[in-house]
mmCIF file of C-alpha atoms and ligand atoms in Angstrom:
data_model
loop_
_atom_site.group_PDB
_atom_site.id
_atom_site.type_symbol
_atom_site.label_atom_id
_atom_site.label_comp_id
_atom_site.label_asym_id
_atom_site.label_seq_id
_atom_site.Cartn_x
_atom_site.Cartn_y
_atom_site.Cartn_z
ATOM 1 C CA MET A 1 228.694 12.109 93.937
ATOM 2 C CA ASN A 2 227.068 10.969 97.110
ATOM 3 C CA MET A 3 224.708 8.675 97.298
ATOM 4 C CA GLU A 4 223.065 6.712 100.085
ATOM 5 C CA PHE A 5 221.497 2.990 99.457
ATOM 6 C CA THR A 6 218.441 1.970 101.328
ATOM 7 C CA GLU A 7 216.557 -1.130 101.551
ATOM 8 C CA GLY A 8 214.516 -1.687 98.738
ATOM 9 C CA ASP A 9 217.071 -0.223 96.483
ATOM 10 C CA VAL A 10 218.391 -1.929 93.331
ATOM 11 C CA LEU A 11 221.358 -0.693 91.175
ATOM 12 C CA LEU A 12 220.281 -1.268 86.781
ATOM 13 C CA LEU A 13 223.145 -1.020 84.692
ATOM 14 C CA VAL A 14 222.432 -1.726 81.140
ATOM 15 C CA ASP A 15 224.252 -2.977 78.614
ATOM 16 C CA ILE A 16 227.824 -2.527 79.644
ATOM 17 C CA GLN A 17 229.543 -5.024 76.275
ATOM 18 C CA ASN A 18 232.127 -4.505 74.560
ATOM 19 C CA ASP A 19 230.634 -3.903 71.467
ATOM 20 C CA PHE A 20 229.053 -0.498 72.378
ATOM 21 C CA CYS A 21 232.745 0.933 73.861
ATOM 22 C CA PRO A 22 235.237 1.804 71.856
ATOM 23 C CA GLY A 23 236.896 -0.567 69.298
ATOM 24 C CA GLY A 24 233.466 -2.556 69.156
ATOM 25 C CA ASN A 25 231.023 -2.851 66.674
ATOM 26 C CA LEU A 26 228.854 -0.334 67.746
ATOM 27 C CA PRO A 27 230.506 2.051 69.826
ATOM 28 C CA ILE A 28 228.999 4.820 71.909
ATOM 29 C CA GLU A 29 231.804 7.714 72.203
ATOM 30 C CA LYS A 30 233.460 7.717 75.190
ATOM 31 C CA GLY A 31 231.358 4.783 76.673
ATOM 32 C CA ASP A 32 233.940 3.105 78.532
ATOM 33 C CA GLU A 33 234.321 6.502 80.242
ATOM 34 C CA ILE A 34 231.072 5.360 82.496
ATOM 35 C CA ILE A 35 232.954 2.428 84.478
ATOM 36 C CA PRO A 36 235.472 4.402 86.385
ATOM 37 C CA PHE A 37 232.499 6.672 87.841
ATOM 38 C CA LEU A 38 230.492 3.234 87.888
ATOM 39 C CA ASN A 39 233.231 0.906 89.705
ATOM 40 C CA PRO A 40 232.816 2.691 92.893
ATOM 41 C CA ILE A 41 229.026 2.509 93.236
ATOM 42 C CA ILE A 42 228.658 -1.020 92.630
ATOM 43 C CA LYS A 43 230.943 -1.630 95.362
ATOM 44 C CA LYS A 44 229.282 0.401 97.832
ATOM 45 C CA ALA A 45 225.901 -1.141 96.709
ATOM 46 C CA SER A 46 227.651 -5.203 97.005
ATOM 47 C CA ALA A 47 228.560 -3.734 100.490
ATOM 48 C CA VAL A 48 225.368 -2.623 102.243
ATOM 49 C CA GLY A 49 223.431 -5.663 99.941
ATOM 50 C CA ILE A 50 221.699 -3.963 97.338
ATOM 51 C CA PRO A 51 220.793 -6.235 94.712
ATOM 52 C CA VAL A 52 223.084 -5.582 91.166
ATOM 53 C CA PHE A 53 221.519 -6.510 88.097
ATOM 54 C CA LEU A 54 222.882 -6.011 84.451
ATOM 55 C CA SER A 55 221.139 -6.540 81.514
ATOM 56 C CA ARG A 56 223.287 -6.980 77.950
ATOM 57 C CA ASP A 57 221.892 -6.984 74.609
ATOM 58 C CA PHE A 58 222.548 -11.209 73.306
ATOM 59 C CA HIS A 59 221.430 -11.362 69.865
ATOM 60 C CA PRO A 60 220.822 -14.309 67.625
ATOM 61 C CA ARG A 61 222.362 -13.717 64.348
ATOM 62 C CA LEU A 62 219.365 -13.377 62.644
ATOM 63 C CA HIS A 63 217.863 -10.694 64.471
ATOM 64 C CA PRO A 64 215.505 -8.437 63.196
ATOM 65 C CA SER A 65 217.793 -5.118 64.617
ATOM 66 C CA PHE A 66 220.417 -5.804 62.162
ATOM 67 C CA LYS A 67 220.596 -3.653 58.959
ATOM 68 C CA GLU A 68 220.997 -7.148 56.972
ATOM 69 C CA ASN A 69 217.542 -8.601 58.817
ATOM 70 C CA GLY A 70 216.035 -5.229 57.629
ATOM 71 C CA GLY A 71 217.050 -3.772 61.195
ATOM 72 C CA LYS A 72 218.791 -0.014 61.704
ATOM 73 C CA TRP A 73 221.750 -1.225 63.707
ATOM 74 C CA PRO A 74 225.073 -2.932 62.117
ATOM 75 C CA VAL A 75 225.787 -6.118 63.541
ATOM 76 C CA HIS A 76 226.003 -6.138 67.414
ATOM 77 C CA CYS A 77 226.108 -8.458 71.011
ATOM 78 C CA ILE A 78 226.120 -11.583 68.757
ATOM 79 C CA GLN A 79 225.207 -14.449 71.627
ATOM 80 C CA ASP A 80 228.422 -15.891 72.618
ATOM 81 C CA THR A 81 230.987 -13.652 71.499
ATOM 82 C CA GLU A 82 233.366 -11.122 72.513
ATOM 83 C CA GLY A 83 231.235 -8.211 72.014
ATOM 84 C CA ALA A 84 228.060 -9.477 73.855
ATOM 85 C CA ARG A 85 230.842 -9.753 76.862
ATOM 86 C CA PHE A 86 230.788 -7.797 79.792
ATOM 87 C CA HIS A 87 233.816 -5.036 79.243
ATOM 88 C CA PRO A 88 236.563 -6.655 81.406
ATOM 89 C CA ASP A 89 237.210 -3.620 83.288
ATOM 90 C CA LEU A 90 233.351 -3.384 84.973
ATOM 91 C CA ASN A 91 233.804 -4.933 88.831
ATOM 92 C CA ILE A 92 230.918 -7.629 88.313
ATOM 93 C CA PRO A 93 229.905 -8.763 91.813
ATOM 94 C CA ASP A 94 229.497 -12.894 92.232
ATOM 95 C CA ASN A 95 226.229 -12.636 92.801
ATOM 96 C CA ALA A 96 224.621 -9.791 90.391
ATOM 97 C CA GLU A 97 221.972 -10.877 87.934
ATOM 98 C CA ILE A 98 222.054 -10.883 84.228
ATOM 99 C CA VAL A 99 219.085 -9.765 82.226
ATOM 100 C CA SER A 100 219.295 -11.016 78.628
ATOM 101 C CA LYS A 101 217.523 -9.133 76.053
ATOM 102 C CA GLY A 102 217.132 -9.110 72.386
ATOM 103 C CA THR A 103 217.021 -12.503 72.079
ATOM 104 C CA ARG A 104 213.601 -12.809 70.701
ATOM 105 C CA PHE A 105 213.161 -12.873 66.542
ATOM 106 C CA ASP A 106 210.346 -11.165 66.517
ATOM 107 C CA LYS A 107 211.494 -8.145 67.728
ATOM 108 C CA ASP A 108 214.205 -6.043 69.595
ATOM 109 C CA GLN A 109 213.800 -4.748 73.338
ATOM 110 C CA TYR A 110 215.769 -1.919 73.963
ATOM 111 C CA SER A 111 214.316 -2.134 77.430
ATOM 112 C CA ALA A 112 215.562 -4.262 80.029
ATOM 113 C CA PHE A 113 211.513 -4.748 81.273
ATOM 114 C CA ASP A 114 210.345 -5.765 78.040
ATOM 115 C CA ASP A 115 209.564 -9.278 78.461
ATOM 116 C CA THR A 116 212.059 -10.404 80.371
ATOM 117 C CA GLY A 117 209.862 -10.756 83.390
ATOM 118 C CA LEU A 118 211.972 -7.961 85.749
ATOM 119 C CA GLY A 119 208.916 -5.826 86.632
ATOM 120 C CA ASP A 120 207.686 -8.781 88.079
ATOM 121 C CA LEU A 121 210.551 -9.957 89.764
ATOM 122 C CA PHE A 122 211.331 -6.165 91.410
ATOM 123 C CA LYS A 123 207.838 -6.333 92.560
ATOM 124 C CA LYS A 124 208.232 -9.574 94.441
ATOM 125 C CA LEU A 125 212.404 -8.198 95.953
ATOM 126 C CA LYS A 126 210.047 -4.621 97.177
ATOM 127 C CA ILE A 127 212.179 -2.887 95.037
ATOM 128 C CA LYS A 128 210.553 0.860 95.351
ATOM 129 C CA ARG A 129 213.708 2.769 93.658
ATOM 130 C CA VAL A 130 215.954 1.701 90.473
ATOM 131 C CA PHE A 131 219.282 3.185 90.008
ATOM 132 C CA VAL A 132 219.860 3.110 86.144
ATOM 133 C CA ALA A 133 222.991 3.663 83.920
ATOM 134 C CA GLY A 134 224.651 2.332 81.456
ATOM 135 C CA LEU A 135 224.624 2.624 77.594
ATOM 136 C CA ALA A 136 223.150 3.642 75.532
ATOM 137 C CA LEU A 137 221.594 7.242 77.120
ATOM 138 C CA ASP A 138 219.204 7.487 74.326
ATOM 139 C CA VAL A 139 217.937 4.133 73.530
ATOM 140 C CA CYS A 140 218.543 1.086 76.106
ATOM 141 C CA VAL A 141 219.297 3.302 79.221
ATOM 142 C CA LYS A 142 215.966 5.580 78.297
ATOM 143 C CA GLU A 143 213.800 2.548 77.877
ATOM 144 C CA THR A 144 214.728 0.684 80.989
ATOM 145 C CA ALA A 145 214.040 4.214 83.336
ATOM 146 C CA VAL A 146 210.531 4.740 81.219
ATOM 147 C CA ASP A 147 209.503 1.358 81.468
ATOM 148 C CA SER A 148 210.761 1.416 85.043
ATOM 149 C CA VAL A 149 209.043 4.998 86.288
ATOM 150 C CA LYS A 150 205.699 3.412 84.870
ATOM 151 C CA LEU A 151 206.343 -0.028 86.730
ATOM 152 C CA GLY A 152 205.584 2.113 89.381
ATOM 153 C CA PHE A 153 209.360 2.525 90.563
ATOM 154 C CA LYS A 154 210.991 5.709 92.048
ATOM 155 C CA THR A 155 213.822 6.094 89.173
ATOM 156 C CA TYR A 156 217.113 7.561 88.764
ATOM 157 C CA VAL A 157 219.191 7.813 85.800
ATOM 158 C CA LEU A 158 222.638 8.485 86.973
ATOM 159 C CA LYS A 159 223.870 11.308 84.385
ATOM 160 C CA GLN A 160 227.852 10.422 84.843
ATOM 161 C CA GLY A 161 227.025 6.416 84.559
ATOM 162 C CA THR A 162 225.627 6.903 80.932
ATOM 163 C CA ARG A 163 226.704 8.379 77.148
ATOM 164 C CA PRO A 164 224.414 8.644 74.429
ATOM 165 C CA VAL A 165 224.642 7.709 70.596
ATOM 166 C CA SER A 166 224.686 11.278 70.091
ATOM 167 C CA LYS A 167 224.367 14.418 71.940
ATOM 168 C CA ARG A 168 221.523 15.923 70.836
ATOM 169 C CA SER A 169 219.046 12.728 71.216
ATOM 170 C CA GLY A 170 220.902 12.368 74.693
ATOM 171 C CA GLU A 171 219.576 16.161 75.330
ATOM 172 C CA GLN A 172 215.979 15.379 74.230
ATOM 173 C CA ALA A 173 216.077 11.398 76.050
ATOM 174 C CA LEU A 174 217.086 13.820 79.538
ATOM 175 C CA ASN A 175 214.200 16.042 78.891
ATOM 176 C CA GLN A 176 212.137 13.166 78.112
ATOM 177 C CA MET A 177 212.339 11.151 81.422
ATOM 178 C CA LYS A 178 212.419 14.101 83.597
ATOM 179 C CA GLU A 179 209.585 14.910 82.310
ATOM 180 C CA LEU A 180 207.638 11.184 83.031
ATOM 181 C CA GLY A 181 209.648 12.322 86.360
ATOM 182 C CA ILE A 182 212.319 10.268 86.278
ATOM 183 C CA GLU A 183 214.725 12.068 88.135
ATOM 184 C CA ILE A 184 218.956 12.565 86.667
ATOM 185 C CA ILE A 185 221.487 12.578 89.436
HETATM 186 ZN ZN1 ZN B 201 220.645 -4.886 70.059
#
């Protein structure tokens, strides 16, 4: 993909963590295949001073999203466990900023913007365009991109840099995002 970054851009990588990759507790099929696609893009962004943000699902054990606590998901991304770590093949720049979410006891946070203060920070940094990729397309990537466009940022989703939980809901997510003006590139 031939993508040019300019000042005011940000790369926002959603939840590329062990538990969401094959072998993890909530694996997305071929979730790890996005990494060789994303690493050169991360490198390119860093080289021209574009900020790189990585969100992570970072749950306490009693998180309400877990089935055993009344939610819909198997236990995943428990704070400070191997499953919550970023995938080891992901090349993370030293100055990357980490956004932890899913840390609350009263609700889940699919979007990296949901009560994290990230939207205000991006405005302070004069961010204009947000490039989103990561896992999973039909859950946290979608919700992050939807919030991004609602906050007034020009928003792009890197199609080769994401994978869905299911093919069908992945297609639905793409259509829903396009309708909101999010560009799928
Ligand atoms: Zn979660």
